[in-house]
Amino acid sequence: MLEAVRLGLQPEPEPEPGPEARPELKPEPGPEPEAGRALEPEPVTADPPRLPGRPLMTQSWLDATFLHWAVDPAKVAPLLPAGVLPDVIDGVTYVGLIAFRMHRIGWWPLPGLPYLGTFPETNVRLYSVDAAGRRGVVFRSLEASRLLPVATARTAFRLPYRWARMSAYRVGDEYWYGSRRREPGLPPSRSLIGVRVGSGVENPSPLDHFLTARWRLHFTLGGRTVHMPNAHPRWPLHQAELLACEEDLVAAAGLPGVASGPPDSVLFSPGVPVRFGLPRPVSRD
């Protein structure tokens, strides 16, 4: 009989935090596109570009399962921040449902928090490119089981985090992730994801890199679209067999019907340590 190893704890009620100072927005150095003209997207690379300046935050993403569905770019374009377009490969873009364990979020150079900074997370994300050709992701929702990080991310970065009752655990070569939203006034959106992890991917495909090697986040902060760079070692990817995917998070994120069939890509990674830089406007005022 296989022994289950618990990887996530049920959240305990935590007090709402006071207001947090928003990070200062710094202009992005380098050339800018001419008015009305976008630059070609940067190459997709398995290794990150150099993080500009000092890190702002550190964390690790562990036991990550990536589920993706191909969609028409026109379907997701209205859901992106101003000045950002769907990033495409072979004429389509993708909607991602990503489940993992967040481990020890911290403000650099302080050590990450062992309890408040460690929790399961499941997010719905889209793939974006801005007028300067920088590729990134746009989060439509992020479920997390620690109330304080949820409230901090909403206040400081205006990210769409949702407080949820969550679990993440392993049974042999199977990984299971559960989530149920617990915020008053919101529908109890939920997800149950299970995968069986296989052998390592020795030669990731261009699509594998496109879906996982994303070196910034696009979002709206202070009325402007910004990008927040990140850096980490290249993902150690594994093949994975989908055992279960019962969820309504993708529909609740404004994409009904997208996840009604099996995903077009299923990948797993044991994880990477991550550093985030300061958010910067996608273009100067």
Short mmCIF file of C-alpha atoms in Angstrom, two decimals:
data_model
loop_
_atom_site.label_atom_id
_atom_site.label_comp_id
_atom_site.label_asym_id
_atom_site.label_seq_id
_atom_site.Cartn_x
_atom_site.Cartn_y
_atom_site.Cartn_z
CA MET A 1 0.00 0.00 0.00
CA LEU A 2 1.39 3.35 -1.04
CA GLU A 3 1.89 5.89 1.69
CA ALA A 4 0.45 9.37 1.16
CA VAL A 5 2.85 12.17 1.98
CA ARG A 6 1.00 15.37 2.84
CA LEU A 7 2.43 18.35 1.02
CA GLY A 8 -0.05 21.10 1.96
CA LEU A 9 -1.86 21.99 5.16
CA GLN A 10 -5.42 23.14 5.54
CA PRO A 11 -5.38 26.91 6.11
CA GLU A 12 -6.21 28.42 9.46
CA PRO A 13 -8.09 31.71 9.69
CA GLU A 14 -5.67 34.60 9.63
CA PRO A 15 -6.29 38.27 10.34
CA GLU A 16 -6.70 40.65 7.46
CA PRO A 17 -3.51 42.69 7.07
CA GLY A 18 -3.33 46.44 7.13
CA PRO A 19 -2.63 48.45 3.97
CA GLU A 20 0.64 47.64 2.24
CA ALA A 21 2.80 50.12 0.38
CA ARG A 22 2.75 49.54 -3.34
CA PRO A 23 6.12 48.98 -5.01
CA GLU A 24 7.55 51.93 -6.85
CA LEU A 25 7.27 51.69 -10.61
CA LYS A 26 10.58 52.24 -12.38
CA PRO A 27 10.90 53.03 -16.07
CA GLU A 28 12.13 50.22 -18.26
CA PRO A 29 15.49 51.03 -19.86
CA GLY A 30 16.26 50.32 -23.47
CA PRO A 31 14.74 51.08 -26.86
CA GLU A 32 11.03 51.60 -27.31
CA PRO A 33 8.86 50.81 -30.30
CA GLU A 34 7.79 53.62 -32.57
CA ALA A 35 4.26 54.90 -32.08
CA GLY A 36 1.75 52.41 -33.44
CA ARG A 37 4.41 49.82 -34.20
CA ALA A 38 5.20 46.72 -32.11
CA LEU A 39 8.59 45.04 -32.05
CA GLU A 40 9.00 41.37 -32.93
CA PRO A 41 8.55 39.07 -29.89
CA GLU A 42 11.76 38.12 -28.14
CA PRO A 43 13.02 34.56 -28.67
CA VAL A 44 11.65 31.84 -26.39
CA THR A 45 14.59 30.72 -24.24
CA ALA A 46 14.82 27.91 -21.69
CA ASP A 47 17.18 30.02 -19.58
CA PRO A 48 16.22 33.43 -18.20
CA PRO A 49 17.64 36.80 -19.17
CA ARG A 50 19.56 38.63 -16.46
CA LEU A 51 17.24 40.01 -13.79
CA PRO A 52 17.44 43.83 -13.95
CA GLY A 53 18.53 45.32 -10.64
CA ARG A 54 18.21 43.67 -7.26
CA PRO A 55 15.56 41.04 -6.57
CA LEU A 56 12.38 42.15 -4.86
CA MET A 57 11.11 38.74 -3.76
CA THR A 58 12.23 35.12 -3.57
CA GLN A 59 10.23 31.89 -3.49
CA SER A 60 10.20 28.34 -4.84
CA TRP A 61 7.61 26.63 -7.02
CA LEU A 62 7.52 22.91 -6.20
CA ASP A 63 5.71 19.84 -7.59
CA ALA A 64 4.22 21.84 -10.44
CA THR A 65 1.64 20.36 -12.82
CA PHE A 66 0.97 22.26 -16.06
CA LEU A 67 -2.30 21.67 -17.96
CA HIS A 68 -2.85 23.64 -21.17
CA TRP A 69 -5.59 24.04 -23.76
CA ALA A 70 -5.07 25.60 -27.19
CA VAL A 71 -7.46 28.47 -28.02
CA ASP A 72 -8.08 31.08 -30.68
CA PRO A 73 -6.11 34.25 -29.74
CA ALA A 74 -9.25 36.32 -30.34
CA LYS A 75 -10.93 34.51 -27.43
CA VAL A 76 -8.41 35.71 -24.84
CA ALA A 77 -7.47 39.12 -26.27
CA PRO A 78 -10.29 41.00 -24.42
CA LEU A 79 -9.06 39.55 -21.11
CA LEU A 80 -5.54 41.02 -21.33
CA PRO A 81 -4.28 44.34 -19.91
CA ALA A 82 -4.10 47.39 -22.16
CA GLY A 83 -1.13 47.33 -24.52
CA VAL A 84 -0.68 43.55 -24.29
CA LEU A 85 -1.58 41.00 -26.99
CA PRO A 86 -1.96 37.19 -26.92
CA ASP A 87 1.33 35.42 -27.48
CA VAL A 88 0.94 32.76 -30.18
CA ILE A 89 2.70 29.66 -31.43
CA ASP A 90 1.63 27.91 -34.63
CA GLY A 91 -1.35 30.28 -34.89
CA VAL A 92 -2.86 29.58 -31.47
CA THR A 93 -2.41 30.71 -27.89
CA TYR A 94 -2.98 28.72 -24.70
CA VAL A 95 -4.91 28.80 -21.44
CA GLY A 96 -2.99 27.27 -18.55
CA LEU A 97 -4.22 25.68 -15.33
CA ILE A 98 -1.17 25.34 -13.08
CA ALA A 99 -1.16 23.61 -9.68
CA PHE A 100 1.89 23.57 -7.41
CA ARG A 101 3.27 24.16 -3.93
CA MET A 102 4.48 27.66 -3.15
CA HIS A 103 7.46 27.42 -0.79
CA ARG A 104 8.90 30.12 1.45
CA ILE A 105 7.89 33.44 -0.14
CA GLY A 106 10.14 36.19 1.18
CA TRP A 107 11.23 39.78 0.58
CA TRP A 108 14.84 39.79 -0.62
CA PRO A 109 17.33 39.54 1.10
CA LEU A 110 15.37 38.18 4.07
CA PRO A 111 14.77 34.42 4.35
CA GLY A 112 11.45 33.09 3.09
CA LEU A 113 8.62 32.50 5.52
CA PRO A 114 8.22 28.82 6.47
CA TYR A 115 4.49 28.90 7.36
CA LEU A 116 2.82 32.02 5.98
CA GLY A 117 4.97 31.82 2.86
CA THR A 118 4.33 28.12 2.17
CA PHE A 119 1.03 26.88 0.73
CA PRO A 120 -0.63 25.16 -2.25
CA GLU A 121 -1.59 27.37 -5.19
CA THR A 122 -3.60 26.81 -8.38
CA ASN A 123 -3.79 29.52 -11.05
CA VAL A 124 -5.36 30.20 -14.42
CA ARG A 125 -3.02 32.04 -16.77
CA LEU A 126 -2.81 33.38 -20.30
CA TYR A 127 0.20 34.05 -22.54
CA SER A 128 1.08 37.61 -23.45
CA VAL A 129 3.48 39.80 -25.38
CA ASP A 130 3.79 43.59 -25.12
CA ALA A 131 4.68 46.22 -27.72
CA ALA A 132 8.39 45.91 -26.88
CA GLY A 133 8.27 42.20 -27.71
CA ARG A 134 8.55 41.01 -24.10
CA ARG A 135 6.76 37.70 -23.55
CA GLY A 136 4.99 36.99 -20.28
CA VAL A 137 1.92 35.61 -18.56
CA VAL A 138 -1.31 37.22 -17.38
CA PHE A 139 -3.06 35.69 -14.40
CA ARG A 140 -6.84 35.49 -14.53
CA SER A 141 -7.10 33.95 -11.05
CA LEU A 142 -4.82 32.56 -8.35
CA GLU A 143 -6.14 30.30 -5.59
CA ALA A 144 -4.08 30.15 -2.39
CA SER A 145 -4.69 28.77 1.09
CA ARG A 146 -2.97 31.45 3.20
CA LEU A 147 -5.09 34.53 3.79
CA LEU A 148 -2.24 36.93 4.58
CA PRO A 149 -0.32 36.36 1.30
CA VAL A 150 -3.63 36.57 -0.59
CA ALA A 151 -4.46 39.95 0.94
CA THR A 152 -0.89 41.24 0.51
CA ALA A 153 -0.75 40.31 -3.19
CA ARG A 154 -4.11 41.97 -3.80
CA THR A 155 -3.14 45.15 -1.97
CA ALA A 156 0.46 45.58 -3.12
CA PHE A 157 0.18 44.25 -6.69
CA ARG A 158 -3.57 44.15 -7.44
CA LEU A 159 -3.27 40.51 -8.48
CA PRO A 160 -6.51 38.45 -8.55
CA TYR A 161 -5.66 36.11 -5.67
CA ARG A 162 -8.54 34.19 -4.04
CA TRP A 163 -8.58 32.59 -0.62
CA ALA A 164 -9.33 28.87 -0.88
CA ARG A 165 -9.31 25.67 1.12
CA MET A 166 -6.58 23.64 -0.56
CA SER A 167 -4.53 20.48 -0.37
CA ALA A 168 -1.58 18.99 -2.26
CA TYR A 169 -0.28 15.49 -1.68
CA ARG A 170 1.69 12.69 -3.23
CA VAL A 171 0.97 8.94 -3.40
CA GLY A 172 3.90 7.15 -5.02
CA ASP A 173 4.28 8.63 -8.50
CA GLU A 174 0.86 10.35 -8.35
CA TYR A 175 0.36 14.00 -7.39
CA TRP A 176 -3.03 15.36 -6.35
CA TYR A 177 -4.19 18.94 -5.87
CA GLY A 178 -7.55 20.11 -4.47
CA SER A 179 -9.03 23.58 -4.14
CA ARG A 180 -12.34 25.11 -3.13
CA ARG A 181 -12.84 28.86 -2.90
CA ARG A 182 -13.89 30.02 0.56
CA GLU A 183 -14.42 33.77 0.22
CA PRO A 184 -17.83 35.15 1.19
CA GLY A 185 -19.79 36.52 -1.74
CA LEU A 186 -17.97 34.47 -4.39
CA PRO A 187 -19.17 31.23 -6.01
CA PRO A 188 -17.38 28.22 -4.48
CA SER A 189 -15.25 27.52 -7.56
CA ARG A 190 -13.24 24.35 -7.17
CA SER A 191 -10.69 22.07 -8.78
CA LEU A 192 -9.38 18.53 -8.39
CA ILE A 193 -6.30 17.63 -10.43
CA GLY A 194 -4.38 14.37 -10.40
CA VAL A 195 -1.41 13.27 -12.51
CA ARG A 196 0.93 10.28 -12.69
CA VAL A 197 4.49 11.47 -13.31
CA GLY A 198 6.61 9.68 -15.87
CA SER A 199 10.14 9.96 -17.20
CA GLY A 200 12.03 13.19 -17.68
CA VAL A 201 11.70 15.13 -20.93
CA GLU A 202 15.22 15.01 -22.34
CA ASN A 203 14.57 17.32 -25.29
CA PRO A 204 11.67 19.70 -24.55
CA SER A 205 9.78 20.80 -27.64
CA PRO A 206 9.35 24.43 -28.69
CA LEU A 207 5.81 24.21 -27.28
CA ASP A 208 7.10 22.90 -23.93
CA HIS A 209 9.41 25.91 -23.64
CA PHE A 210 6.71 28.31 -24.85
CA LEU A 211 4.37 27.17 -22.07
CA THR A 212 6.85 27.05 -19.20
CA ALA A 213 9.80 29.39 -19.86
CA ARG A 214 8.06 32.69 -19.16
CA TRP A 215 10.25 35.41 -17.71
CA ARG A 216 7.77 38.09 -16.68
CA LEU A 217 4.24 38.80 -15.55
CA HIS A 218 2.02 41.44 -17.18
CA PHE A 219 -0.62 43.14 -15.03
CA THR A 220 -2.22 46.50 -14.26
CA LEU A 221 -0.87 48.53 -11.36
CA GLY A 222 -1.64 52.15 -10.57
CA GLY A 223 -3.64 52.53 -13.79
CA ARG A 224 -0.71 51.41 -15.98
CA THR A 225 0.24 48.09 -17.54
CA VAL A 226 3.48 46.83 -16.03
CA HIS A 227 5.72 43.83 -16.37
CA MET A 228 7.42 42.13 -13.43
CA PRO A 229 10.52 40.11 -14.39
CA ASN A 230 11.47 36.79 -12.86
CA ALA A 231 14.43 34.43 -13.14
CA HIS A 232 14.97 30.79 -12.24
CA PRO A 233 16.92 27.76 -13.51
CA ARG A 234 15.44 26.03 -16.52
CA TRP A 235 12.50 23.80 -15.66
CA PRO A 236 13.31 20.08 -15.21
CA LEU A 237 10.26 18.79 -17.09
CA HIS A 238 8.65 15.35 -16.91
CA GLN A 239 5.98 13.64 -18.93
CA ALA A 240 2.73 13.19 -17.02
CA GLU A 241 -0.51 11.26 -17.44
CA LEU A 242 -3.68 13.09 -16.46
CA LEU A 243 -5.70 11.05 -13.95
CA ALA A 244 -8.37 13.63 -13.06
CA CYS A 245 -9.32 17.19 -13.93
CA GLU A 246 -12.59 18.27 -12.39
CA GLU A 247 -12.70 22.03 -12.18
CA ASP A 248 -14.61 25.21 -12.93
CA LEU A 249 -11.80 27.70 -12.31
CA VAL A 250 -11.15 28.24 -16.04
CA ALA A 251 -14.81 29.08 -16.71
CA ALA A 252 -14.92 31.33 -13.63
CA ALA A 253 -11.87 33.17 -15.05
CA GLY A 254 -13.91 34.24 -18.09
CA LEU A 255 -13.18 31.29 -20.39
CA PRO A 256 -16.26 29.03 -20.43
CA GLY A 257 -15.94 25.85 -22.47
CA VAL A 258 -12.16 26.04 -22.89
CA ALA A 259 -11.40 23.24 -20.43
CA SER A 260 -14.41 21.06 -21.29
CA GLY A 261 -12.18 18.55 -23.10
CA PRO A 262 -8.83 16.97 -22.28
CA PRO A 263 -5.84 19.33 -22.22
CA ASP A 264 -3.54 19.56 -25.22
CA SER A 265 -0.44 19.49 -23.03
CA VAL A 266 0.28 17.87 -19.65
CA LEU A 267 3.67 18.41 -18.00
CA PHE A 268 5.15 18.10 -14.52
CA SER A 269 8.22 19.55 -12.81
CA PRO A 270 9.69 18.94 -9.35
CA GLY A 271 10.23 22.68 -9.23
CA VAL A 272 12.65 25.62 -9.27
CA PRO A 273 13.78 28.45 -6.96
CA VAL A 274 12.59 31.84 -8.25
CA ARG A 275 13.57 35.51 -7.92
CA PHE A 276 11.30 38.42 -8.89
CA GLY A 277 12.40 41.94 -9.80
CA LEU A 278 10.57 45.22 -9.44
CA PRO A 279 7.53 45.84 -11.65
CA ARG A 280 8.23 48.31 -14.47
CA PRO A 281 5.91 50.10 -16.92
CA VAL A 282 5.73 48.42 -20.32
CA SER A 283 6.35 51.85 -21.87
CA ARG A 284 7.38 55.25 -20.63
CA ASP A 285 4.79 57.96 -20.13
#
